[in-house]
Amino acid sequence: MRILLTGLSTFWGGRLAQALEARDDVEVIVGVDTRDRRVPLERTEFVRCDSTFSILTRIVAATQVDTVLHTHLVVDSTRAGGRALHEINVIGTMNLLAAAGAPGSPVRKVVLKSSALVYGSNKEDPYVFKEDVTRSRGARTNVERSLLEVEAFLRDFADDNPHIAVTLLRFANVLGDDIDTPLSHALRLPVVPEIFGFDPRLQFVHEDDVVGALTYATAHDVPGVFNVAGDGALPWSEICALVGKRRVALPPVLTNWAAEPLRLARVLDLPVEVLALLRYGRGIDNTRFKQAGYEYEHTTAGTVDAFARGLRLAKTIGDKHPSYRYEHEVEDFFRHSPAVVRSQD
Amino acid sequence: MWSIDALVCAGGGWGFAVAVTEIRTDQPAADLARGERGAGPEITARGERGAGPEITGGGALVHVPRATPDEEAAEQSSLRLSDVDAWGRSEKMRSLTRTLYEPIYRYWFRAEWEGFENLPTEGGALLVANHAAAIPSDAPVIMHGIERDMGRPVYGLAENLFRALPVIGTLWSRSGGVAAHPDNAYRLLHDQHELVLVFPEGAKGTGKHYRDRYQLRRFGRGGFVEIAMRSGVPIIPIAVVGAEESMPILWKSNRIAKLLGIPYFPITANEVLFGPLGLVAYLPAKFRIRVLPPIRFDVPPDQERYSRSRVMDESEHIRVRIQEALYDMLRTRRSVWFG
């Protein structure tokens, strides 16, 4: 496999590149991103480009990649908002798909990492979403709108390119030792916010299962749309209890205003879509991806438990990962020196 | 008004202003699988409806070995701290509300059942009953009676309005209330073989004037029949006498209801008699509940659509049967209060 990986400097891009480097059937990994990467990598080639991937057609043609792995989508609106979000998600995906579907393109597989955010969180919702159920109300936030737009592009792309296997994975909220999301951030605080009178059931997926699922979709032919989430759903109160935290209530009306001081004080940024989740919760049906052959490592309860264990360890020893500094010489040595013994040789 | 109302029910075990009448069919698959491009042997776009091999007629099905629910539950429960299930129901919470409700059930409403043997001891079934009283008193009585005497949980489908209410919505959900969505009903009936209670009249039944008592309203658009057909479960009609008189509506205002965003705004006999206490106190009407023989549909389950006319016919047929049972029961009733 020759793989093009977008968003190499994002959390998921880095993780995935590391996981793919370990596989013998992966010949080449070309990572593109706008910034320097943040994890040590041995044989992944890095190309810096602008956030909208406008030079991608040339990279695809030059490297003859057969698989495109798109992990660059922003699903956490605290990371990029407004214009930047639109550029990365919508325009970026548009250019990426244009490059992958260009005449003579060697690409035969596209895997895209989306989010269960596309289902929203409303009181009219079913308790568990299947892949073919559409959301009950229109999207209100930029991030949800952009993801819906991206999925629509992908749908058209799949229709126009029947020879390319297109896999769309929608992930539930992620928890793990390393990933930082609004919810994991909330669970790391001394007291965890909830919305007064609401105790929604939430579903989580472990960060290792995210990497596992993306690797699985890359290595196997599983075209289609799949939900990815651990089995089961837990009430927020129970999640907090498992993590060993007390809760503090936000008012059930004008919740977004009440969350504003927390944002301003930089304590916690709970965007609108996360507040909706803390009100109504969301469940997604993971059976289709299981039927496609993927075996989950963690259930939702297992994910929360693993997160709680990590939290307890971190309380004692602090951050276990030393921060990585990108150094050209070292990276180049690993990638190009004949002295480095590579597993696939 | 509504919050107080519902709190009242909370003490007693849940009123459901039920409207499953708005059941809509899922929008067509808006996904990539639609194209079914070279979908490998692992995936069938339509296969996800039927997880077990016992189902026929749902298109190409894939046999998937399913972990037994017991195993999964055991693995999960070792990590769990509460017993809240996938529907938000907590057996602990439910048994607490049952304990609190028992005196009301036994000494206030003095509920008596006929045809209890028509309820299945195992397998899924959709219980369909008539709906009455400004704050419906029938749902808690039916759920309480079945859970007490049969030991099977009953999930009550209700308008998703409850889900949006702080505290009450949570308590409602913990006590077995489920938002009325076709997917939820299908999962409960087909996948989990549970008993599900539904009031197809919805708020049209509970919001009717006292002079219209025991006159059944329209049974929605027959969505409940379609759900039962799709899940392959029988419908068990239930006729309830007594709920109408427990909180009769003397007058109602559509304008105020619209302003407050609630289905109806009633002045009840209870409020006239007891003032604000009337929101809490039901009149001690004698409850008689008749369970009618189950109705089975000889149609294959898991179909995308069922004949509209067949669905409407069955729906009307069930309505008529409940209506006739009600007339029959009212003929033999000597007193509203003593039965």
mmCIF file of N, CA, C and O in Angstrom, chain A residues 122-128 130 132-134 154-155 158-159 162 164 166 168 196-199 201 221-226 231-232 234-235 238 241-242 252 280 285 288 291-292 299 301-302 305, chain B residues 24 27-34 37-39 42-43 45 48-49 64 75-76 79-82 84-88 160 163-167 170 172-174 177-179 181 183-184 187:
data_model
loop_
_atom_site.group_PDB
_atom_site.id
_atom_site.type_symbol
_atom_site.label_atom_id
_atom_site.label_comp_id
_atom_site.label_asym_id
_atom_site.label_seq_id
_atom_site.Cartn_x
_atom_site.Cartn_y
_atom_site.Cartn_z
ATOM 1 N N ASN A 122 -30.773 15.895 19.684
ATOM 2 C CA ASN A 122 -32.039 16.604 19.863
ATOM 3 C C ASN A 122 -33.025 15.727 20.599
ATOM 4 O O ASN A 122 -32.854 14.516 20.668
ATOM 5 N N LYS A 123 -34.089 16.350 21.083
ATOM 6 C CA LYS A 123 -35.042 15.533 21.828
ATOM 7 C C LYS A 123 -35.870 14.632 20.919
ATOM 8 O O LYS A 123 -36.431 13.643 21.364
ATOM 9 N N GLU A 124 -35.908 14.924 19.626
ATOM 10 C CA GLU A 124 -36.670 14.095 18.690
ATOM 11 C C GLU A 124 -35.883 12.857 18.234
ATOM 12 O O GLU A 124 -36.413 12.048 17.495
ATOM 13 N N ASP A 125 -34.631 12.756 18.662
ATOM 14 C CA ASP A 125 -33.765 11.691 18.156
ATOM 15 C C ASP A 125 -34.191 10.304 18.632
ATOM 16 O O ASP A 125 -34.743 10.178 19.717
ATOM 17 N N PRO A 126 -33.897 9.270 17.832
ATOM 18 C CA PRO A 126 -33.953 7.917 18.388
ATOM 19 C C PRO A 126 -32.820 7.773 19.399
ATOM 20 O O PRO A 126 -31.854 8.528 19.353
ATOM 21 N N TYR A 127 -32.951 6.812 20.313
ATOM 22 C CA TYR A 127 -31.902 6.661 21.336
ATOM 23 C C TYR A 127 -30.615 6.132 20.723
ATOM 24 O O TYR A 127 -29.537 6.366 21.240
ATOM 25 N N VAL A 128 -30.762 5.386 19.616
ATOM 26 C CA VAL A 128 -29.579 4.841 18.947
ATOM 27 C C VAL A 128 -29.698 5.124 17.454
ATOM 28 O O VAL A 128 -30.712 4.809 16.843
ATOM 29 N N LYS A 130 -28.739 4.522 13.626
ATOM 30 C CA LYS A 130 -28.111 3.669 12.631
ATOM 31 C C LYS A 130 -27.522 4.569 11.553
ATOM 32 O O LYS A 130 -27.899 5.732 11.439
ATOM 33 N N ASP A 132 -28.010 4.877 8.461
ATOM 34 C CA ASP A 132 -28.839 5.470 7.412
ATOM 35 C C ASP A 132 -29.942 6.379 7.950
ATOM 36 O O ASP A 132 -30.814 6.808 7.207
ATOM 37 N N VAL A 133 -29.914 6.669 9.234
ATOM 38 C CA VAL A 133 -30.897 7.595 9.791
ATOM 39 C C VAL A 133 -30.325 9.004 9.704
ATOM 40 O O VAL A 133 -29.179 9.239 10.073
ATOM 41 N N THR A 134 -31.133 9.914 9.194
ATOM 42 C CA THR A 134 -30.644 11.290 9.125
ATOM 43 C C THR A 134 -31.044 12.037 10.392
ATOM 44 O O THR A 134 -31.951 11.625 11.110
ATOM 45 N N LEU A 154 -18.360 13.536 -0.234
ATOM 46 C CA LEU A 154 -17.844 12.174 -0.295
ATOM 47 C C LEU A 154 -18.842 11.253 -0.980
ATOM 48 O O LEU A 154 -18.468 10.356 -1.722
ATOM 49 N N ARG A 155 -20.115 11.505 -0.706
ATOM 50 C CA ARG A 155 -21.169 10.705 -1.329
ATOM 51 C C ARG A 155 -21.126 10.883 -2.852
ATOM 52 O O ARG A 155 -21.141 9.914 -3.603
ATOM 53 N N ALA A 158 -18.116 9.166 -4.257
ATOM 54 C CA ALA A 158 -18.277 7.712 -4.362
ATOM 55 C C ALA A 158 -19.158 7.356 -5.549
ATOM 56 O O ALA A 158 -18.905 6.375 -6.248
ATOM 57 N N ASP A 159 -20.185 8.180 -5.797
ATOM 58 C CA ASP A 159 -21.055 7.914 -6.945
ATOM 59 C C ASP A 159 -20.311 8.100 -8.262
ATOM 60 O O ASP A 159 -20.499 7.341 -9.204
ATOM 61 N N PRO A 162 -16.914 4.898 -9.156
ATOM 62 C CA PRO A 162 -17.274 3.563 -8.661
ATOM 63 C C PRO A 162 -16.065 2.630 -8.496
ATOM 64 O O PRO A 162 -16.167 1.644 -7.805
ATOM 65 N N ILE A 164 -13.354 3.425 -6.989
ATOM 66 C CA ILE A 164 -12.645 3.741 -5.750
ATOM 67 C C ILE A 164 -13.501 3.285 -4.562
ATOM 68 O O ILE A 164 -14.687 3.594 -4.485
ATOM 69 N N VAL A 166 -14.753 3.736 -1.067
ATOM 70 C CA VAL A 166 -14.832 4.876 -0.163
ATOM 71 C C VAL A 166 -15.394 4.422 1.177
ATOM 72 O O VAL A 166 -16.472 3.843 1.246
ATOM 73 N N LEU A 168 -16.401 5.721 5.013
ATOM 74 C CA LEU A 168 -16.642 6.871 5.882
ATOM 75 C C LEU A 168 -16.887 6.345 7.284
ATOM 76 O O LEU A 168 -17.809 5.551 7.504
ATOM 77 N N PHE A 196 -28.260 20.946 34.880
ATOM 78 C CA PHE A 196 -29.145 20.609 35.997
ATOM 79 C C PHE A 196 -30.377 19.834 35.516
ATOM 80 O O PHE A 196 -31.078 20.272 34.611
ATOM 81 N N GLY A 197 -30.604 18.695 36.143
ATOM 82 C CA GLY A 197 -31.809 17.921 35.850
ATOM 83 C C GLY A 197 -31.681 16.993 34.667
ATOM 84 O O GLY A 197 -32.617 16.270 34.368
ATOM 85 N N PHE A 198 -30.551 17.024 33.984
ATOM 86 C CA PHE A 198 -30.368 16.136 32.837
ATOM 87 C C PHE A 198 -29.248 15.135 33.136
ATOM 88 O O PHE A 198 -28.226 15.507 33.699
ATOM 89 N N ASP A 199 -29.477 13.917 32.759
ATOM 90 C CA ASP A 199 -28.462 12.887 32.946
ATOM 91 C C ASP A 199 -28.425 12.016 31.701
ATOM 92 O O ASP A 199 -28.896 10.887 31.698
ATOM 93 N N ARG A 201 -27.388 9.715 28.421
ATOM 94 C CA ARG A 201 -26.501 8.580 28.189
ATOM 95 C C ARG A 201 -25.559 8.907 27.036
ATOM 96 O O ARG A 201 -26.001 9.359 25.985
ATOM 97 N N ASP A 221 -10.946 -4.001 2.538
ATOM 98 C CA ASP A 221 -11.887 -3.328 1.650
ATOM 99 C C ASP A 221 -13.256 -3.304 2.300
ATOM 100 O O ASP A 221 -13.984 -4.289 2.282
ATOM 101 N N VAL A 222 -13.607 -2.189 2.903
ATOM 102 C CA VAL A 222 -14.912 -2.078 3.541
ATOM 103 C C VAL A 222 -15.585 -0.778 3.108
ATOM 104 O O VAL A 222 -15.667 0.175 3.874
ATOM 105 N N PRO A 223 -16.037 -0.728 1.854
ATOM 106 C CA PRO A 223 -16.687 0.504 1.428
ATOM 107 C C PRO A 223 -18.007 0.703 2.150
ATOM 108 O O PRO A 223 -18.694 -0.252 2.477
ATOM 109 N N GLY A 224 -18.361 1.954 2.397
ATOM 110 C CA GLY A 224 -19.636 2.243 3.041
ATOM 111 C C GLY A 224 -19.472 3.199 4.205
ATOM 112 O O GLY A 224 -18.390 3.718 4.472
ATOM 113 N N VAL A 225 -20.584 3.429 4.882
ATOM 114 C CA VAL A 225 -20.599 4.316 6.047
ATOM 115 C C VAL A 225 -20.693 3.461 7.300
ATOM 116 O O VAL A 225 -21.485 2.528 7.349
ATOM 117 N N PHE A 226 -19.872 3.776 8.276
ATOM 118 C CA PHE A 226 -19.891 2.989 9.506
ATOM 119 C C PHE A 226 -19.832 3.887 10.737
ATOM 120 O O PHE A 226 -19.080 4.855 10.760
ATOM 121 N N ASP A 231 -19.372 -0.525 22.775
ATOM 122 C CA ASP A 231 -20.706 -1.028 23.121
ATOM 123 C C ASP A 231 -21.246 -0.299 24.338
ATOM 124 O O ASP A 231 -20.512 0.046 25.245
ATOM 125 N N GLY A 232 -22.537 -0.113 24.340
ATOM 126 C CA GLY A 232 -23.202 0.410 25.534
ATOM 127 C C GLY A 232 -23.111 1.912 25.649
ATOM 128 O O GLY A 232 -22.329 2.566 24.969
ATOM 129 N N LEU A 234 -23.438 5.056 28.831
ATOM 130 C CA LEU A 234 -23.527 5.275 30.275
ATOM 131 C C LEU A 234 -24.090 6.660 30.568
ATOM 132 O O LEU A 234 -23.812 7.602 29.833
ATOM 133 N N PRO A 235 -24.848 6.781 31.651
ATOM 134 C CA PRO A 235 -25.291 8.110 32.056
ATOM 135 C C PRO A 235 -24.091 8.965 32.460
ATOM 136 O O PRO A 235 -23.112 8.449 32.990
ATOM 137 N N GLU A 238 -22.854 8.614 35.934
ATOM 138 C CA GLU A 238 -22.077 7.417 36.209
ATOM 139 C C GLU A 238 -20.659 7.554 35.663
ATOM 140 O O GLU A 238 -19.701 7.087 36.290
ATOM 141 N N ALA A 241 -18.791 9.480 38.087
ATOM 142 C CA ALA A 241 -18.514 8.666 39.277
ATOM 143 C C ALA A 241 -17.377 7.682 39.007
ATOM 144 O O ALA A 241 -16.508 7.482 39.853
ATOM 145 N N LEU A 242 -17.375 7.087 37.809
ATOM 146 C CA LEU A 242 -16.310 6.139 37.463
ATOM 147 C C LEU A 242 -14.952 6.828 37.459
ATOM 148 O O LEU A 242 -13.938 6.242 37.811
ATOM 149 N N PRO A 252 -30.403 24.786 33.455
ATOM 150 C CA PRO A 252 -31.006 24.152 32.273
ATOM 151 C C PRO A 252 -31.498 25.148 31.231
ATOM 152 O O PRO A 252 -31.694 24.780 30.073
ATOM 153 N N TYR A 280 -29.127 15.892 25.876
ATOM 154 C CA TYR A 280 -29.898 14.775 25.325
ATOM 155 C C TYR A 280 -29.078 13.511 25.090
ATOM 156 O O TYR A 280 -29.659 12.456 24.856
ATOM 157 N N ASP A 285 -25.278 3.067 16.646
ATOM 158 C CA ASP A 285 -25.277 1.612 16.501
ATOM 159 C C ASP A 285 -23.973 1.171 15.838
ATOM 160 O O ASP A 285 -23.682 1.572 14.714
ATOM 161 N N ARG A 288 -22.813 -2.464 12.407
ATOM 162 C CA ARG A 288 -22.426 -2.619 11.004
ATOM 163 C C ARG A 288 -20.910 -2.762 10.852
ATOM 164 O O ARG A 288 -20.439 -3.568 10.065
ATOM 165 N N GLN A 291 -19.972 -6.160 11.877
ATOM 166 C CA GLN A 291 -20.275 -7.111 10.815
ATOM 167 C C GLN A 291 -19.218 -7.059 9.731
ATOM 168 O O GLN A 291 -18.958 -8.051 9.059
ATOM 169 N N ALA A 292 -18.615 -5.884 9.553
ATOM 170 C CA ALA A 292 -17.560 -5.751 8.550
ATOM 171 C C ALA A 292 -16.263 -6.392 9.034
ATOM 172 O O ALA A 292 -15.275 -6.405 8.322
ATOM 173 N N THR A 299 -15.306 -1.492 25.395
ATOM 174 C CA THR A 299 -16.703 -1.058 25.424
ATOM 175 C C THR A 299 -16.707 0.380 25.932
ATOM 176 O O THR A 299 -15.660 0.929 26.288
ATOM 177 N N ALA A 301 -18.034 1.396 28.744
ATOM 178 C CA ALA A 301 -17.650 1.318 30.162
ATOM 179 C C ALA A 301 -16.150 1.057 30.287
ATOM 180 O O ALA A 301 -15.476 1.655 31.137
ATOM 181 N N GLY A 302 -15.616 0.189 29.424
ATOM 182 C CA GLY A 302 -14.194 -0.109 29.442
ATOM 183 C C GLY A 302 -13.363 1.116 29.099
ATOM 184 O O GLY A 302 -12.302 1.347 29.679
ATOM 185 N N ASP A 305 -13.353 3.408 32.034
ATOM 186 C CA ASP A 305 -12.508 2.813 33.062
ATOM 187 C C ASP A 305 -11.030 3.016 32.734
ATOM 188 O O ASP A 305 -10.248 3.410 33.597
ATOM 189 N N ARG B 24 -43.006 8.339 11.984
ATOM 190 C CA ARG B 24 -42.689 8.506 10.571
ATOM 191 C C ARG B 24 -41.707 7.416 10.187
ATOM 192 O O ARG B 24 -41.010 6.867 11.014
ATOM 193 N N GLN B 27 -36.129 8.246 6.908
ATOM 194 C CA GLN B 27 -35.835 8.796 5.613
ATOM 195 C C GLN B 27 -34.931 7.826 4.865
ATOM 196 O O GLN B 27 -34.178 7.095 5.467
ATOM 197 N N PRO B 28 -35.008 7.805 3.584
ATOM 198 C CA PRO B 28 -34.229 6.823 2.818
ATOM 199 C C PRO B 28 -32.748 6.956 3.110
ATOM 200 O O PRO B 28 -32.258 8.028 3.435
ATOM 201 N N ALA B 29 -32.109 5.868 3.004
ATOM 202 C CA ALA B 29 -30.700 5.806 3.342
ATOM 203 C C ALA B 29 -29.921 6.882 2.632
ATOM 204 O O ALA B 29 -29.809 6.879 1.421
ATOM 205 N N ALA B 30 -29.402 7.799 3.420
ATOM 206 C CA ALA B 30 -28.570 8.833 2.806
ATOM 207 C C ALA B 30 -27.135 8.446 3.064
ATOM 208 O O ALA B 30 -26.450 9.039 3.853
ATOM 209 N N ASP B 31 -26.703 7.410 2.427
ATOM 210 C CA ASP B 31 -25.334 7.008 2.712
ATOM 211 C C ASP B 31 -24.676 6.383 1.499
ATOM 212 O O ASP B 31 -25.286 6.157 0.471
ATOM 213 N N LEU B 32 -23.426 6.119 1.684
ATOM 214 C CA LEU B 32 -22.650 5.614 0.577
ATOM 215 C C LEU B 32 -23.057 4.201 0.206
ATOM 216 O O LEU B 32 -22.951 3.800 -0.938
ATOM 217 N N ALA B 33 -23.515 3.468 1.212
ATOM 218 C CA ALA B 33 -23.845 2.075 0.975
ATOM 219 C C ALA B 33 -24.957 1.956 -0.045
ATOM 220 O O ALA B 33 -25.159 0.918 -0.632
ATOM 221 N N ARG B 34 -25.662 3.068 -0.255
ATOM 222 C CA ARG B 34 -26.771 3.075 -1.185
ATOM 223 C C ARG B 34 -26.328 2.567 -2.550
ATOM 224 O O ARG B 34 -27.016 1.843 -3.230
ATOM 225 N N ARG B 37 -21.663 -0.397 -4.219
ATOM 226 C CA ARG B 37 -20.540 -0.689 -5.079
ATOM 227 C C ARG B 37 -19.725 -1.784 -4.465
ATOM 228 O O ARG B 37 -19.154 -1.598 -3.418
ATOM 229 N N GLY B 38 -19.667 -2.884 -5.129
ATOM 230 C CA GLY B 38 -18.770 -3.963 -4.710
ATOM 231 C C GLY B 38 -18.744 -4.145 -3.219
ATOM 232 O O GLY B 38 -17.684 -4.343 -2.647
ATOM 233 N N ALA B 39 -19.903 -3.992 -2.572
ATOM 234 C CA ALA B 39 -19.910 -4.211 -1.144
ATOM 235 C C ALA B 39 -19.454 -5.635 -0.911
ATOM 236 O O ALA B 39 -20.008 -6.569 -1.461
ATOM 237 N N GLU B 42 -18.800 -8.930 3.556
ATOM 238 C CA GLU B 42 -19.017 -8.598 4.960
ATOM 239 C C GLU B 42 -20.214 -7.676 5.146
ATOM 240 O O GLU B 42 -20.840 -7.652 6.165
ATOM 241 N N ILE B 43 -20.471 -6.849 4.149
ATOM 242 C CA ILE B 43 -21.475 -5.807 4.354
ATOM 243 C C ILE B 43 -22.661 -6.017 3.450
ATOM 244 O O ILE B 43 -22.520 -6.285 2.279
ATOM 245 N N ALA B 45 -26.019 -3.619 2.728
ATOM 246 C CA ALA B 45 -26.547 -2.319 3.114
ATOM 247 C C ALA B 45 -27.805 -2.459 3.957
ATOM 248 O O ALA B 45 -28.052 -1.680 4.849
ATOM 249 N N GLU B 48 -28.467 -4.676 8.332
ATOM 250 C CA GLU B 48 -28.349 -4.361 9.745
ATOM 251 C C GLU B 48 -29.645 -4.460 10.530
ATOM 252 O O GLU B 48 -29.646 -4.509 11.730
ATOM 253 N N ARG B 49 -30.760 -4.484 9.845
ATOM 254 C CA ARG B 49 -32.030 -4.603 10.558
ATOM 255 C C ARG B 49 -32.121 -5.905 11.328
ATOM 256 O O ARG B 49 -32.546 -5.961 12.448
ATOM 257 N N VAL B 64 -24.748 -13.281 11.655
ATOM 258 C CA VAL B 64 -23.748 -12.731 12.552
ATOM 259 C C VAL B 64 -23.873 -13.426 13.891
ATOM 260 O O VAL B 64 -24.912 -13.378 14.531
ATOM 261 N N GLU B 75 -19.933 -8.798 31.467
ATOM 262 C CA GLU B 75 -18.677 -8.095 31.263
ATOM 263 C C GLU B 75 -18.825 -6.611 31.565
ATOM 264 O O GLU B 75 -17.986 -6.004 32.203
ATOM 265 N N GLN B 76 -19.948 -6.082 31.092
ATOM 266 C CA GLN B 76 -20.185 -4.657 31.296
ATOM 267 C C GLN B 76 -20.414 -4.341 32.764
ATOM 268 O O GLN B 76 -19.931 -3.356 33.284
ATOM 269 N N LEU B 79 -17.897 -3.311 35.488
ATOM 270 C CA LEU B 79 -17.359 -1.957 35.522
ATOM 271 C C LEU B 79 -18.406 -0.926 35.921
ATOM 272 O O LEU B 79 -18.085 0.198 36.253
ATOM 273 N N ARG B 80 -19.663 -1.336 35.858
ATOM 274 C CA ARG B 80 -20.738 -0.359 36.033
ATOM 275 C C ARG B 80 -20.945 0.001 37.500
ATOM 276 O O ARG B 80 -20.694 -0.792 38.397
ATOM 277 N N LEU B 81 -21.433 1.208 37.700
ATOM 278 C CA LEU B 81 -21.772 1.662 39.043
ATOM 279 C C LEU B 81 -23.275 1.796 39.225
ATOM 280 O O LEU B 81 -23.768 1.841 40.330
ATOM 281 N N SER B 82 -24.023 1.915 38.117
ATOM 282 C CA SER B 82 -25.471 2.034 38.236
ATOM 283 C C SER B 82 -26.115 0.957 37.377
ATOM 284 O O SER B 82 -25.439 0.254 36.636
ATOM 285 N N VAL B 84 -28.573 1.620 35.169
ATOM 286 C CA VAL B 84 -29.328 2.286 34.116
ATOM 287 C C VAL B 84 -29.098 1.549 32.791
ATOM 288 O O VAL B 84 -27.966 1.348 32.388
ATOM 289 N N ASP B 85 -30.165 1.134 32.150
ATOM 290 C CA ASP B 85 -30.016 0.358 30.918
ATOM 291 C C ASP B 85 -29.972 1.264 29.692
ATOM 292 O O ASP B 85 -29.928 2.491 29.810
ATOM 293 N N ALA B 86 -29.990 0.647 28.518
ATOM 294 C CA ALA B 86 -29.848 1.412 27.278
ATOM 295 C C ALA B 86 -31.008 2.378 27.073
ATOM 296 O O ALA B 86 -30.922 3.291 26.247
ATOM 297 N N TRP B 87 -32.086 2.193 27.813
ATOM 298 C CA TRP B 87 -33.255 3.050 27.647
ATOM 299 C C TRP B 87 -33.358 4.076 28.756
ATOM 300 O O TRP B 87 -34.336 4.808 28.829
ATOM 301 N N GLY B 88 -32.374 4.081 29.649
ATOM 302 C CA GLY B 88 -32.407 5.020 30.754
ATOM 303 C C GLY B 88 -33.181 4.489 31.942
ATOM 304 O O GLY B 88 -33.295 5.148 32.964
ATOM 305 N N ASN B 160 -41.777 13.025 23.181
ATOM 306 C CA ASN B 160 -40.423 13.404 23.549
ATOM 307 C C ASN B 160 -40.336 14.728 24.311
ATOM 308 O O ASN B 160 -39.272 15.142 24.719
ATOM 309 N N ARG B 163 -38.518 14.430 27.464
ATOM 310 C CA ARG B 163 -37.069 14.372 27.412
ATOM 311 C C ARG B 163 -36.451 15.745 27.632
ATOM 312 O O ARG B 163 -35.306 15.857 28.049
ATOM 313 N N ALA B 164 -37.218 16.777 27.320
ATOM 314 C CA ALA B 164 -36.674 18.129 27.394
ATOM 315 C C ALA B 164 -36.881 18.750 28.775
ATOM 316 O O ALA B 164 -36.455 19.872 29.017
ATOM 317 N N LEU B 165 -37.573 18.053 29.683
ATOM 318 C CA LEU B 165 -37.837 18.618 31.000
ATOM 319 C C LEU B 165 -36.737 18.220 31.980
ATOM 320 O O LEU B 165 -36.479 17.039 32.163
ATOM 321 N N PRO B 166 -36.101 19.215 32.614
ATOM 322 C CA PRO B 166 -35.087 18.851 33.594
ATOM 323 C C PRO B 166 -35.712 18.097 34.770
ATOM 324 O O PRO B 166 -36.877 18.309 35.084
ATOM 325 N N VAL B 167 -34.974 17.291 35.435
ATOM 326 C CA VAL B 167 -35.351 16.476 36.594
ATOM 327 C C VAL B 167 -36.473 15.501 36.258
ATOM 328 O O VAL B 167 -36.282 14.287 36.313
ATOM 329 N N THR B 170 -35.578 13.094 33.570
ATOM 330 C CA THR B 170 -34.647 12.068 34.028
ATOM 331 C C THR B 170 -35.378 11.015 34.855
ATOM 332 O O THR B 170 -35.215 9.813 34.640
ATOM 333 N N TRP B 172 -38.526 10.329 34.781
ATOM 334 C CA TRP B 172 -39.430 9.635 33.862
ATOM 335 C C TRP B 172 -38.688 8.523 33.130
ATOM 336 O O TRP B 172 -39.145 7.383 33.053
ATOM 337 N N SER B 173 -37.507 8.879 32.640
ATOM 338 C CA SER B 173 -36.720 7.913 31.893
ATOM 339 C C SER B 173 -36.245 6.769 32.796
ATOM 340 O O SER B 173 -36.289 5.602 32.414
ATOM 341 N N ARG B 174 -35.824 7.082 34.004
ATOM 342 C CA ARG B 174 -35.344 6.056 34.933
ATOM 343 C C ARG B 174 -36.458 5.091 35.317
ATOM 344 O O ARG B 174 -36.213 3.973 35.737
ATOM 345 N N GLY B 177 -39.856 5.228 31.082
ATOM 346 C CA GLY B 177 -40.384 6.027 29.981
ATOM 347 C C GLY B 177 -39.384 6.070 28.833
ATOM 348 O O GLY B 177 -38.187 6.196 29.054
ATOM 349 N N VAL B 178 -39.885 5.947 27.631
ATOM 350 C CA VAL B 178 -39.026 5.990 26.449
ATOM 351 C C VAL B 178 -39.659 6.938 25.439
ATOM 352 O O VAL B 178 -40.873 6.914 25.249
ATOM 353 N N ALA B 179 -38.845 7.782 24.812
ATOM 354 C CA ALA B 179 -39.382 8.707 23.810
ATOM 355 C C ALA B 179 -39.949 7.917 22.637
ATOM 356 O O ALA B 179 -39.323 6.971 22.159
ATOM 357 N N HIS B 181 -40.283 6.965 19.366
ATOM 358 C CA HIS B 181 -39.652 7.055 18.056
ATOM 359 C C HIS B 181 -39.726 5.658 17.464
ATOM 360 O O HIS B 181 -39.474 4.676 18.172
ATOM 361 N N ASP B 183 -37.800 3.904 15.727
ATOM 362 C CA ASP B 183 -36.583 3.116 15.908
ATOM 363 C C ASP B 183 -36.480 2.571 17.330
ATOM 364 O O ASP B 183 -36.039 1.444 17.550
ATOM 365 N N ASN B 184 -36.862 3.410 18.305
ATOM 366 C CA ASN B 184 -36.827 2.958 19.691
ATOM 367 C C ASN B 184 -37.782 1.790 19.888
ATOM 368 O O ASN B 184 -37.437 0.773 20.485
ATOM 369 N N ARG B 187 -36.492 -1.437 18.281
ATOM 370 C CA ARG B 187 -35.410 -2.033 19.044
ATOM 371 C C ARG B 187 -35.939 -2.774 20.278
ATOM 372 O O ARG B 187 -35.535 -3.895 20.575
#
